[in-house]
Tab-separated table of C-alpha atoms and ligand atoms in Angstrom:
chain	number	residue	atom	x	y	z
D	25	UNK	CA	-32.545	16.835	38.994
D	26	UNK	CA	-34.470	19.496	36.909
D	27	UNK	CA	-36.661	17.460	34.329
D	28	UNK	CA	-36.026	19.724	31.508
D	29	UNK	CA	-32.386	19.235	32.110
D	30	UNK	CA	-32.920	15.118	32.038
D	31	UNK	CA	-35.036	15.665	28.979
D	32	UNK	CA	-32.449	18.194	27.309
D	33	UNK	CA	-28.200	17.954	28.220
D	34	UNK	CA	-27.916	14.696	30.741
D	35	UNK	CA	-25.682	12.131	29.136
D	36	UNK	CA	-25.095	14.158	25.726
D	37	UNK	CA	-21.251	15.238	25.198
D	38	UNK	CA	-22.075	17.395	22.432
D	39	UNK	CA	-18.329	18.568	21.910
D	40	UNK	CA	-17.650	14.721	21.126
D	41	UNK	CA	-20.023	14.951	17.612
D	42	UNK	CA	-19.449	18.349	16.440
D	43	UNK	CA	-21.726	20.171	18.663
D	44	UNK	CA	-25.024	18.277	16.840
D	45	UNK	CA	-27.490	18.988	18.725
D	46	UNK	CA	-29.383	15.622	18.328
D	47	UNK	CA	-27.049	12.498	19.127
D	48	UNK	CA	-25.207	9.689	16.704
D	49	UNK	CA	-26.272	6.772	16.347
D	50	UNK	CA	-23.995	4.963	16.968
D	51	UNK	CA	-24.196	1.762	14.941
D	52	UNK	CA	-21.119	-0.145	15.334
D	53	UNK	CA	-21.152	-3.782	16.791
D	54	UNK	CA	-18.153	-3.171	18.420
D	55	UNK	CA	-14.863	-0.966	20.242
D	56	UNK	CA	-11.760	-0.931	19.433
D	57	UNK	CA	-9.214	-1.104	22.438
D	58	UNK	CA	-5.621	0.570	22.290
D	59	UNK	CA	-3.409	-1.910	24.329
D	60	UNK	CA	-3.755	-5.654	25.668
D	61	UNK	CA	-4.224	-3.877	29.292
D	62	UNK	CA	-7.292	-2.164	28.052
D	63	UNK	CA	-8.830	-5.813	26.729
D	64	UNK	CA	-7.969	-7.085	29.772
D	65	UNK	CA	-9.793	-4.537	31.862
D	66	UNK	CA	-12.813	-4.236	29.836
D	67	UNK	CA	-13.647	-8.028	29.458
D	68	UNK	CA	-13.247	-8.644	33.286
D	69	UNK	CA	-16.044	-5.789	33.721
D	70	UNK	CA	-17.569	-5.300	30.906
D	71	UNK	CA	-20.298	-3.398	32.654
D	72	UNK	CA	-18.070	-0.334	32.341
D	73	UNK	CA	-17.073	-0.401	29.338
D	74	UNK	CA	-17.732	0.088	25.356
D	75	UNK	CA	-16.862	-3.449	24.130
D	76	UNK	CA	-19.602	-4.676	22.215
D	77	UNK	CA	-23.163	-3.197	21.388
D	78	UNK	CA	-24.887	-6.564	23.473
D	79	UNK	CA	-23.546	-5.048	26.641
D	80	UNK	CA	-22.946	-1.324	26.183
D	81	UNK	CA	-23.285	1.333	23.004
D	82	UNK	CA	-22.405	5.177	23.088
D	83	UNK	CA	-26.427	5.840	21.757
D	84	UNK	CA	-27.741	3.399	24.282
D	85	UNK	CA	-25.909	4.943	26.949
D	86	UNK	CA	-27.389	8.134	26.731
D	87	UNK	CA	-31.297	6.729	27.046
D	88	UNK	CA	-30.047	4.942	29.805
D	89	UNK	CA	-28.707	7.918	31.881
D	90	UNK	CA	-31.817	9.398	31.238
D	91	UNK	CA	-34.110	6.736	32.380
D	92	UNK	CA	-32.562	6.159	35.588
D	93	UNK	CA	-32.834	10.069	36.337
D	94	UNK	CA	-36.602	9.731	35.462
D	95	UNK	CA	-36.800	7.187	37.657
D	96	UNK	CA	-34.764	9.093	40.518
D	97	UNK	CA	-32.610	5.384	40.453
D	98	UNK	CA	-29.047	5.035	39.983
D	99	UNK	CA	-28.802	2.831	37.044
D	100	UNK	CA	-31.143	1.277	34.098
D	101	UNK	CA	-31.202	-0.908	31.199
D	102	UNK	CA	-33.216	-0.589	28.287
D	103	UNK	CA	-33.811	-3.558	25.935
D	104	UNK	CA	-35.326	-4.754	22.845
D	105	UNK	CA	-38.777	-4.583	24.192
D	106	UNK	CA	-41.177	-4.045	27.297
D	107	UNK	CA	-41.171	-7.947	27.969
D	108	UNK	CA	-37.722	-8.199	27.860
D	109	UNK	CA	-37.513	-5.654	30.899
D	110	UNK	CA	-40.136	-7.600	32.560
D	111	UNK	CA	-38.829	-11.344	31.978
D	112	UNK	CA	-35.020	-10.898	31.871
D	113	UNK	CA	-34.735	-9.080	35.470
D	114	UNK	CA	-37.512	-11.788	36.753
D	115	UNK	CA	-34.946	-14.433	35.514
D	116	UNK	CA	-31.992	-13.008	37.389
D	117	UNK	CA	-33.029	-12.756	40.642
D	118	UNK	CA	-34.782	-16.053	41.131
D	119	UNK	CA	-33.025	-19.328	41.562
D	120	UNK	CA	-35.202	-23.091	42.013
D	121	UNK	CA	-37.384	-23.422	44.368
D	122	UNK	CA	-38.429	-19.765	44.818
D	123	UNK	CA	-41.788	-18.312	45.246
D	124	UNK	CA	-43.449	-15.364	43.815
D	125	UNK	CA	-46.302	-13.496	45.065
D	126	UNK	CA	-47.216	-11.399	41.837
D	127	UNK	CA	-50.758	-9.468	41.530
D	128	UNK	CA	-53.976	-10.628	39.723
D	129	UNK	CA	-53.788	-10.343	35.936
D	130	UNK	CA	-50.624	-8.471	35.204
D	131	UNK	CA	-49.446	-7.809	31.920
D	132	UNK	CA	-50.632	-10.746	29.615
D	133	UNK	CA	-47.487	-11.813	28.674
D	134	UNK	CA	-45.986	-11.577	32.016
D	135	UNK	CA	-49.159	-14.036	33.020
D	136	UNK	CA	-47.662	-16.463	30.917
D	137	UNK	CA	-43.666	-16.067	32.369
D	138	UNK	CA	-45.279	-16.775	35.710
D	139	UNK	CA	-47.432	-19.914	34.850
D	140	UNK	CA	-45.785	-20.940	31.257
D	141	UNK	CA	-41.985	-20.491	32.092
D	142	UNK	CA	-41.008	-20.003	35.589
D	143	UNK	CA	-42.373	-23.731	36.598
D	144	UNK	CA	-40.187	-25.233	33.962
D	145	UNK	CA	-37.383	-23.882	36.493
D	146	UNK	CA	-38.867	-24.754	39.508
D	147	UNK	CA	-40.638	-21.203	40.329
D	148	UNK	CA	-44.044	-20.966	41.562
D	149	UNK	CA	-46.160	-17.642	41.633
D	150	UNK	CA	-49.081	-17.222	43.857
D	151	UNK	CA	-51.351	-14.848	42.618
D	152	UNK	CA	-53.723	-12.033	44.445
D	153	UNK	CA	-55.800	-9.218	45.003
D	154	UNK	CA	-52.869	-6.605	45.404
D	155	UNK	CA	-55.330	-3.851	46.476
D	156	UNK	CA	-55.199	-5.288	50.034
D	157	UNK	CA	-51.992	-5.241	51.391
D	158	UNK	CA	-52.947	-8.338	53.873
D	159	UNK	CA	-53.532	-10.326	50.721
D	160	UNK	CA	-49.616	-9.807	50.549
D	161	UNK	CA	-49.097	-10.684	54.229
D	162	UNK	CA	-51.259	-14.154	53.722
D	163	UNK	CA	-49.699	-14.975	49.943
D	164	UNK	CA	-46.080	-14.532	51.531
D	165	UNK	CA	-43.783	-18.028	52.011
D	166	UNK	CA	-40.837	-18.530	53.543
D	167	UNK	CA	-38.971	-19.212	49.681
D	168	UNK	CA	-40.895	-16.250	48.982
D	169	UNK	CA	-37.764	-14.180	46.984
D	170	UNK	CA	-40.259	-11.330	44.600
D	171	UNK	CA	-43.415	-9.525	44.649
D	172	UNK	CA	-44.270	-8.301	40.995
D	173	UNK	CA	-46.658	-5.659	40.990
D	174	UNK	CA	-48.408	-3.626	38.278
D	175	UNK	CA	-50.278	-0.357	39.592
D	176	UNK	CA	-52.352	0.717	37.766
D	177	UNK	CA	-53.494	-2.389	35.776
D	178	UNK	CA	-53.867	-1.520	31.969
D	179	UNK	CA	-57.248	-2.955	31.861
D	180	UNK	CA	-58.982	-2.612	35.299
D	181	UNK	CA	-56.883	-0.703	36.953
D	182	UNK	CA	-56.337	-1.666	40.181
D	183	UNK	CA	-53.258	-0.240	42.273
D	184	UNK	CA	-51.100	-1.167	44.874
D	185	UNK	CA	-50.101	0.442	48.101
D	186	UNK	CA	-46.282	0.714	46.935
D	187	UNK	CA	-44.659	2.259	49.812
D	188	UNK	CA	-46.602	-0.411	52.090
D	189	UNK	CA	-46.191	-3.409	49.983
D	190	UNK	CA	-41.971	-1.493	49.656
D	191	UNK	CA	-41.825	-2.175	53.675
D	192	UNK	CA	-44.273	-5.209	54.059
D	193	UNK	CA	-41.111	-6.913	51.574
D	194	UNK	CA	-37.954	-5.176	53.340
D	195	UNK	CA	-39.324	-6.674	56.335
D	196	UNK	CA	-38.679	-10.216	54.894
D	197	UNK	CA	-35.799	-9.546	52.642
D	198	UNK	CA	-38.203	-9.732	49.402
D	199	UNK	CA	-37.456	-8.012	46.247
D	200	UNK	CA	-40.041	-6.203	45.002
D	201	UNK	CA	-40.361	-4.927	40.941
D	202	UNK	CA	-43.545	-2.745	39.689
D	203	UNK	CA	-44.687	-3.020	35.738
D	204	UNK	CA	-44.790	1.163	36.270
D	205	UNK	CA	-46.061	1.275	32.068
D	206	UNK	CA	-48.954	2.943	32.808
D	207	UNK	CA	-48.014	6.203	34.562
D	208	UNK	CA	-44.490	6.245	33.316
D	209	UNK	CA	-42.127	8.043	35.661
D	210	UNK	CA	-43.540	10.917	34.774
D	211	UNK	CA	-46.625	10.418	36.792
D	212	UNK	CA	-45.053	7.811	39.255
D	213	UNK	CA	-41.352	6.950	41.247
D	214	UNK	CA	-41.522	3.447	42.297
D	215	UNK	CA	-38.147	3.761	42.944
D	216	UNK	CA	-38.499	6.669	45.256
D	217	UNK	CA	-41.311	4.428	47.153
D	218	UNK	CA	-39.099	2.158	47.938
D	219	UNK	CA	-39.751	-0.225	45.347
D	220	UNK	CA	-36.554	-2.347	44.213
D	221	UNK	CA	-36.960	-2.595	40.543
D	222	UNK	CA	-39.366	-0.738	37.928
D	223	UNK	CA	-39.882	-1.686	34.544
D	224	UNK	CA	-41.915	-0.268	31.573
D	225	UNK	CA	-42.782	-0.708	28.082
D	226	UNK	CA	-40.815	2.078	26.309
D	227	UNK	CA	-42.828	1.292	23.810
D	228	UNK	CA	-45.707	3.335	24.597
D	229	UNK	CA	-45.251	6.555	25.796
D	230	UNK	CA	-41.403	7.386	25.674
D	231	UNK	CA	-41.382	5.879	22.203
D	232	UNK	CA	-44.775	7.937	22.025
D	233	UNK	CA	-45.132	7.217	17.906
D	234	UNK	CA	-46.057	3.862	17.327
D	235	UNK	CA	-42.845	3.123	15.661
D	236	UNK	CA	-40.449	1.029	18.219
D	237	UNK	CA	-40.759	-2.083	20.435
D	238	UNK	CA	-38.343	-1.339	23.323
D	239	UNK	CA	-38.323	-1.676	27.189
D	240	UNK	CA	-36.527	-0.451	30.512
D	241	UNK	CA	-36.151	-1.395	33.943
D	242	UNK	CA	-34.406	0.814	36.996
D	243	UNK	CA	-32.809	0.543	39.725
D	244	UNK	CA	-30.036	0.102	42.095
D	245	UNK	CA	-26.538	0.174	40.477
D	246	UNK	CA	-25.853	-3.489	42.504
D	247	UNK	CA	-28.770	-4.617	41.168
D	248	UNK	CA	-28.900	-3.792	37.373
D	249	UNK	CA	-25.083	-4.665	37.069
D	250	UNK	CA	-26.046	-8.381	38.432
D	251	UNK	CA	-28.294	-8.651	35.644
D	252	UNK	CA	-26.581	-7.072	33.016
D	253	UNK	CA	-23.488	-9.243	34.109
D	254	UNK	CA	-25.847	-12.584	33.537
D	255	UNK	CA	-29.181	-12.757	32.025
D	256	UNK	CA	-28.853	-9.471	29.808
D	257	UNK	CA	-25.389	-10.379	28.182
D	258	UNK	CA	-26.795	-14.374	28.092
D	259	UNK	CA	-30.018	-13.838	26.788
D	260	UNK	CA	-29.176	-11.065	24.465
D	261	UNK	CA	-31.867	-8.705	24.437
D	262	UNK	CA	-30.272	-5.357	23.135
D	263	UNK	CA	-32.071	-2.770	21.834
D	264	UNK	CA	-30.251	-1.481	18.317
D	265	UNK	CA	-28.599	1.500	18.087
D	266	UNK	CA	-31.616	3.564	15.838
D	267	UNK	CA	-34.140	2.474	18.281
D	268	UNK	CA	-32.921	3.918	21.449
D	269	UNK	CA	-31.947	7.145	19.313
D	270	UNK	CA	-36.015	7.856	18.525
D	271	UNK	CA	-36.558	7.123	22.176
D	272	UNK	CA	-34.576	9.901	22.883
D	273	UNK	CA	-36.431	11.698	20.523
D	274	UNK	CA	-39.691	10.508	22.218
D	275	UNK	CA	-38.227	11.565	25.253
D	276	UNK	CA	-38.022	15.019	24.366
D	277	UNK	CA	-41.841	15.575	24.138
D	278	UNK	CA	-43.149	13.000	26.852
D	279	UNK	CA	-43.784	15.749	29.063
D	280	UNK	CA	-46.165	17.634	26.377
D	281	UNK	CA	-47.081	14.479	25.347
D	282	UNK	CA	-48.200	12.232	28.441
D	283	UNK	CA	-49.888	16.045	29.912
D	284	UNK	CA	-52.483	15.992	26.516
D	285	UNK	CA	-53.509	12.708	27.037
D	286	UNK	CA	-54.438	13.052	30.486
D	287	UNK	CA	-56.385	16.299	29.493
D	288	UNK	CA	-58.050	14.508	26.719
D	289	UNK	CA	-58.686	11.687	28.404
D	290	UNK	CA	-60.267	13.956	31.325
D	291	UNK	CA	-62.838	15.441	28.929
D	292	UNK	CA	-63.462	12.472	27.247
D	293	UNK	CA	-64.536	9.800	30.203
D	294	UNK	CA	-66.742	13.101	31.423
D	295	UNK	CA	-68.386	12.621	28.435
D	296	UNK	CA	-68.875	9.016	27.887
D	297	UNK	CA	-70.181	8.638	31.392
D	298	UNK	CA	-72.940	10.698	30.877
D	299	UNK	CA	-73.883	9.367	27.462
D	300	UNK	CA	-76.660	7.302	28.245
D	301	UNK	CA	-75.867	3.886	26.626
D	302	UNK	CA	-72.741	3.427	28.699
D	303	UNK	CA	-72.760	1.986	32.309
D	304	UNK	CA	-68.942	2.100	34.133
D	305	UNK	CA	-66.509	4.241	33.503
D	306	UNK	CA	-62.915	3.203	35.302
D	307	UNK	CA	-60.153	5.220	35.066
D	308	UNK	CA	-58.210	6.065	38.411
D	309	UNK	CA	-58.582	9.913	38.354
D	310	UNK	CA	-62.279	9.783	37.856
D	311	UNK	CA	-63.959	10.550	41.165
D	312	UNK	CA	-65.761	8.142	42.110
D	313	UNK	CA	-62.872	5.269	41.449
D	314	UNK	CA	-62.761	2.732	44.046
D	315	UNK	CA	-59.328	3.503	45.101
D	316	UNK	CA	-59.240	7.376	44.120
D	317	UNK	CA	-57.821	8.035	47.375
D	318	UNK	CA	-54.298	6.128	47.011
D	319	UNK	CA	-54.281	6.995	43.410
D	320	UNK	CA	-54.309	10.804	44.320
D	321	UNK	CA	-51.835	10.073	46.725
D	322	UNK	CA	-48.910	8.143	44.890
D	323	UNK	CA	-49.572	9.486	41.214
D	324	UNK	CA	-48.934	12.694	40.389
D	325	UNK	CA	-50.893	12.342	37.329
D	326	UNK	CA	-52.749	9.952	35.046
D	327	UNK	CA	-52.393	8.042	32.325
D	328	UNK	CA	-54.420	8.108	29.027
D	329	UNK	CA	-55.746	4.260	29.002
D	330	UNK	CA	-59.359	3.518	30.574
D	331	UNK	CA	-62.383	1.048	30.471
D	332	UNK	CA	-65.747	1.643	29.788
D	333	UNK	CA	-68.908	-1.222	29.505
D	334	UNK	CA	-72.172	-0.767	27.838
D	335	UNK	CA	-75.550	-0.660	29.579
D	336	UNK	CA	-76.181	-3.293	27.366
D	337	UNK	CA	-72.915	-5.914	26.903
D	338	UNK	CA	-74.334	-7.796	24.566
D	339	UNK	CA	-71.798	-9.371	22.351
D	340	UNK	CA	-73.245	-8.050	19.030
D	341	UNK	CA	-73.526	-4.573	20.693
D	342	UNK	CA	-69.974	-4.045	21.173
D	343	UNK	CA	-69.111	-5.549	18.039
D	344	UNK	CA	-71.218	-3.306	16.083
D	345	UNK	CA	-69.678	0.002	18.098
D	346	UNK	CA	-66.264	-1.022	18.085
D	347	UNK	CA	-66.700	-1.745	14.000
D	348	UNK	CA	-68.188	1.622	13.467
D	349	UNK	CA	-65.488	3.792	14.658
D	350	UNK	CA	-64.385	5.832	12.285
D	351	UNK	CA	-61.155	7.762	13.080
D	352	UNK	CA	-60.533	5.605	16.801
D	353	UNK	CA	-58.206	2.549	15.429
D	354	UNK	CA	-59.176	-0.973	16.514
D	355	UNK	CA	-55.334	-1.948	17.772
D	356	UNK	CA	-53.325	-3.099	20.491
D	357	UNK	CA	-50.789	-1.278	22.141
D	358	UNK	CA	-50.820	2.424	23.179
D	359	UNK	CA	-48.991	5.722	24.206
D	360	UNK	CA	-48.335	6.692	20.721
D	361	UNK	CA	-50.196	10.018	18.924
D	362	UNK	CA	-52.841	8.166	17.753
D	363	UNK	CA	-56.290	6.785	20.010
D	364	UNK	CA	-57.033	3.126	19.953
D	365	UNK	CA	-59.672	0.779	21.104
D	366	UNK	CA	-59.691	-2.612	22.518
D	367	UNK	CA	-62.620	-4.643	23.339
D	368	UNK	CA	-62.123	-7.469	25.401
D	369	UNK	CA	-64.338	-9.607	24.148
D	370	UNK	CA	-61.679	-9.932	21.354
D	371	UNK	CA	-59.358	-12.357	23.610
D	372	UNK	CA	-62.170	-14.635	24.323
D	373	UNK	CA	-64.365	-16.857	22.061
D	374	UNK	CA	-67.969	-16.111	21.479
D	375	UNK	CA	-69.188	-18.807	23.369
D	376	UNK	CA	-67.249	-18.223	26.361
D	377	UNK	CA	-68.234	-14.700	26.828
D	378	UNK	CA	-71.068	-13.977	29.716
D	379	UNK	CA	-73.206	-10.624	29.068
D	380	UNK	CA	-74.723	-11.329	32.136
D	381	UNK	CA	-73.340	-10.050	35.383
D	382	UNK	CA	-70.124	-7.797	34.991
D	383	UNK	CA	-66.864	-9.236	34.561
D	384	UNK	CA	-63.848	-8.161	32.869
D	385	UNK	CA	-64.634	-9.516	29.451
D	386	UNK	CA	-67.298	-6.674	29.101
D	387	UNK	CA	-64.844	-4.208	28.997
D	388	UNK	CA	-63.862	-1.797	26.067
D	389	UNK	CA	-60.310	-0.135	26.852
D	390	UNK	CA	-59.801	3.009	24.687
D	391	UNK	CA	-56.327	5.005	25.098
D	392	UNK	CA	-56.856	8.730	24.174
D	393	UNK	CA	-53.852	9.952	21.712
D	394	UNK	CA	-53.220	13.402	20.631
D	395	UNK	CA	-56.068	13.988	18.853
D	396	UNK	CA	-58.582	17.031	19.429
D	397	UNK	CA	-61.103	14.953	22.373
D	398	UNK	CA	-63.897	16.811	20.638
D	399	UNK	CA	-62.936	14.764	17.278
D	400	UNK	CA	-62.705	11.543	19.487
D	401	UNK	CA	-66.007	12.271	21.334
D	402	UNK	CA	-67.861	12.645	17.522
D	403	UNK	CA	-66.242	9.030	16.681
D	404	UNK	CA	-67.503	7.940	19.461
D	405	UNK	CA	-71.425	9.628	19.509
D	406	UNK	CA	-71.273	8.092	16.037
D	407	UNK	CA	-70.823	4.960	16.853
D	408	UNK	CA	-72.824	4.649	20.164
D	409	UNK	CA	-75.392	5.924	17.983
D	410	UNK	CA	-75.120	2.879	15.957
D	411	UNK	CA	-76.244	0.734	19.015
D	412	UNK	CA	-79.077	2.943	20.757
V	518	PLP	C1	-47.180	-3.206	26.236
V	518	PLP	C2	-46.989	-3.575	27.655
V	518	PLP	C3	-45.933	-4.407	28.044
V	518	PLP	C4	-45.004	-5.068	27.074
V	518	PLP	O1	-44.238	-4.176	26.348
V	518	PLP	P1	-43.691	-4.520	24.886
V	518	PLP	O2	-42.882	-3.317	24.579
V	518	PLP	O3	-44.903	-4.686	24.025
V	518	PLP	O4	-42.900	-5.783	24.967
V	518	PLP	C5	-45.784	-4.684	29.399
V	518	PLP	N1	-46.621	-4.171	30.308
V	518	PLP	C6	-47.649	-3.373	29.966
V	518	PLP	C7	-48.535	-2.854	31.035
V	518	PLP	C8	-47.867	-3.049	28.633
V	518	PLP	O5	-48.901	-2.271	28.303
């Protein structure tokens, strides 16, 4: 399907609401039905029908035909955040006593639903090295029923093999699911790898304004109708009516959008890495990235998050460049207009942090936004010069 026609006419019935060229928003909790048959029909599959905004909403529905197109998948769910679309699938298709094989230092909330939440129900996760894909091979059980993968990682940026780890798990009747926030499905299909389930943070770049929490996960029809039909109508995590209307909005740009800050982001790590205060440079389109190769092959672009260190990592050094930033926001999140910084020395405390040989806590994570990169690089010569 043409991506301009995804972006533009799929799922909107303009004739319904006077032509307008931008969708309702629909904000009604609820559907009115015209005869007992019609009750009857719609609350034994509720999946199908316009009942209550929970399940399924005229606005909602709309985002969601678009996402699964994006995705080249035949169904998808969007809900009130990017955890949501994480956890909630993760909670339907386990049962006691299964096993998870999930890769090293996913998402940091999705850490804690593998070591905080699943055990209360019996679930264990085993965690590895995903860039191997005999890591997989060892880490696999017999009650093995998921392998949760997140390529690229938004802070190191490791990736998976997905069309090997796709087979590797249809071999043993595994389900697999990819955190796919960092390219969006712009830059990468899961799906079309093989992969069984992708989620992402709408929040970032389809929201792409750093105004709404929301999330998404595609897939089979079987498969998102099993969870909508338990854990998404139990749990209740529906996205409202407004919200999925500006992600349509976002949508509209995420082409133009996601396409600038690669560019930018291009231009910029160019630059850092030959500034002479700063050591690594990791971002997966950068040449000489460990796994350049596989990224070049399964992405068809790149994502605007990356990590940098200082030659010196000294605590107070980082401090004292992150602080002077000027126009580059000290934040979390990302895949909205504006550039951010994140230095991950924040999440630890002082005394725990080693400046000694490299490990992750020396890294600064900056995501390049819309801005000029020429106005970024001057923040950031301005602030390196604070250090030198
Ligand atoms: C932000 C983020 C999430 C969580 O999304 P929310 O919308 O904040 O709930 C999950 N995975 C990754 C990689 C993220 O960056």
């Amino acid at each position: 399907m043409d991506l301009s026609y995804i972006l533009n006419e799929l799922g909107e019935e303009r004739e319904n609401y006077f032509n307008a060229v931008s969708p309702p928003i629909i904000q009604s909790s609820n559907f009115a039905l015209k005869t007992v048959k019609d009750f009857r029909d719609a609350l034994a599959e509720e999946f199908n029908y316009d009942l209550y905004s929970r399940g399924n909403n005229p606005t909602l529905n709309i985002l969601r035909k678009k996402l699964a197109a994006l995705d080249g998948a035949e169904d998808a769910l969007v809900f009130g955040s990017g955890v949501a679309s994480i956890s909630v699938p993760i909670l339907a298709l386990l049962q006691q006593g299964d096993h998870v094989v999930s890769v090293d230092n996913p998402y940091s909330w999705t850490v804690k639903l593998f070591k905080n939440m699943l055990p209360k129900y019996g679930v264990t996760t085993t965690f590895i090295d995903g860039t191997d894909i005999e890591n997989f091979k060892a880490a696999i059980k017999p009650e093995t029923r998921l392998i949760f993968l997140e390529s690229p990682n938004t802070f190191s940026y490791e990736l998976q093999d997905l069309a090997a780890v796709a087979t590797l798990a249809k071999s043993k009747g595994i389900y697999t699911m990819i955190d796919n926030s960092y390219c969006s499905p712009l830059y990468q299909r899961p799906i079309e790898l093989g992969i069984d389930l992708a989620a992402q943070t709408a929040t970032k770049y389809i929201g792409g304004h750093s105004d709404v929490v929301a999330g998404v996960v595609t897939g089979s029809r079987e498969l998102i109708k099993k969870i909508f039909e338990n854990e998404f109508m139990t749990i209740g995590p529906a996205l409202s009516p407004h919200s999925a209307w500006l992600l349509i909005r976002g949508l509209r740009t995420l082409p133009l959008r996601i396409q600038r800050s690669f560019e930018s982001t291009k231009v910029v790590t160019e630059w850092l890495q030959k500034h002479p205060l700063v050591d690594k440079v990791i971002w997966p389109f950068k040449a000489d990235f460990k796994q350049y190769e596989l990224g070049q092959q399964q992405m068809a672009g790149c994502g605007g998050l990356f990590s940098f260190t200082l030659k010196d990592p000294a605590l107070k050094k980082i401090e004292t460049f992150c602080d002077s930033l000027q126009h580059i926001l000290m934040a979390v999140s990302w895949g909205g207009h504006e550039s951010l910084i994140i230095p991950s020395i924040a999440a630890i405390r002082e005394e725990d942090y080693d400046a000694g040989p490299y490990n992750r806590y020396q890294l600064i994570r900056m995501y390049v936004g819309l801005e000029d990169p020429q106005y970024l690089i001057k923040d950031l010569e301005q602030a390196l010069g604070k250090i030198g």
